[in-house]
């Protein structure tokens, strides 16, 4: 499976990314509200794509997303991902 991360969080880098890779899956890309953070995070975690746009992320060829933004954003992002 190909995954995308909505949010560039510590928990994703220390727990979720290793679990995804352990399962033999790929983390395709990451989104952050900061372009610099997204790019730096992608490089540090061996992720090939980064963006600041949820719409762009949802157009990527991925099978699943992991949402790791702050709690008040989860509902809107989960609904958008489900619709995509």
Coordinates of C-alpha atoms in Angstrom, one line a residue:
X1 CA 0.0 0.0 0.0
X2 CA 1.0 3.6 -0.5
X3 CA 0.3 6.0 2.3
X4 CA 0.2 9.8 2.6
X5 CA 0.7 11.6 5.9
X6 CA -1.6 14.6 6.6
X7 CA 0.6 16.3 9.1
X8 CA 4.3 16.1 9.8
X9 CA 4.2 15.0 13.4
X10 CA 6.7 13.4 15.8
X11 CA 4.4 10.5 16.5
X12 CA 4.2 9.8 12.7
X13 CA 8.0 9.8 12.3
X14 CA 8.8 7.8 15.4
X15 CA 5.9 5.3 15.3
X16 CA 3.7 5.4 12.3
X17 CA 6.3 5.5 9.5
X18 CA 8.4 2.7 11.0
X19 CA 5.2 0.6 11.3
X20 CA 4.2 1.3 7.7
X21 CA 7.6 0.3 6.5
X22 CA 7.7 -2.8 8.7
X23 CA 4.5 -3.9 7.0
X24 CA 6.2 -3.6 3.6
X25 CA 4.2 -0.5 2.6
X26 CA 5.4 2.9 1.3
X27 CA 5.0 6.4 2.7
X28 CA 4.5 8.2 -0.6
X29 CA 4.2 11.8 0.7
X30 CA 3.6 14.2 3.5
X31 CA 1.6 17.4 4.0
X32 CA 2.4 20.2 6.4
X33 CA 1.2 23.8 6.6
X34 CA 4.8 24.9 6.2
X35 CA 6.6 24.1 2.9
X36 CA 10.0 24.1 4.7
X37 CA 8.8 21.7 7.4
X38 CA 7.2 19.4 4.8
X39 CA 10.3 19.3 2.7
X40 CA 12.7 18.8 5.7
X41 CA 10.4 16.1 7.2
X42 CA 10.2 14.3 3.9
X43 CA 13.9 14.2 3.5
X44 CA 14.5 13.1 7.1
X45 CA 12.1 10.2 6.7
X46 CA 12.9 9.0 3.2
X47 CA 9.6 10.3 1.8
X48 CA 9.6 11.3 -1.9
X49 CA 6.8 13.9 -2.0
X50 CA 5.8 16.9 0.1
X51 CA 3.1 19.5 -0.1
X52 CA 1.3 22.2 1.8
X53 CA -2.0 21.4 0.0
X54 CA -4.6 18.9 1.2
X55 CA -6.1 18.9 -2.2
X56 CA -2.8 18.1 -3.8
X57 CA -2.2 15.3 -1.3
X58 CA -5.6 13.8 -2.0
X59 CA -4.9 13.7 -5.7
X60 CA -1.8 11.6 -5.2
X61 CA -1.8 7.9 -6.1
X62 CA -2.2 6.6 -2.5
X63 CA -4.3 3.9 -0.9
X64 CA -4.6 5.4 2.6
X65 CA -3.8 8.4 4.7
X66 CA -2.7 8.9 8.3
X67 CA -3.9 12.1 9.9
X68 CA -1.5 13.5 12.4
X69 CA -2.4 17.2 12.5
X70 CA -3.9 18.9 15.6
X71 CA -7.2 17.6 16.8
X72 CA -9.4 20.5 15.6
X73 CA -8.4 19.7 12.0
X74 CA -9.1 16.0 12.0
X75 CA -12.8 15.9 11.2
X76 CA -12.5 18.2 8.1
X77 CA -9.4 16.3 6.9
X78 CA -10.9 12.9 7.4
X79 CA -14.1 13.9 5.6
X80 CA -12.1 15.2 2.7
X81 CA -10.0 12.1 2.6
X82 CA -13.0 9.8 2.6
X83 CA -14.6 11.8 -0.2
X84 CA -11.4 11.5 -2.3

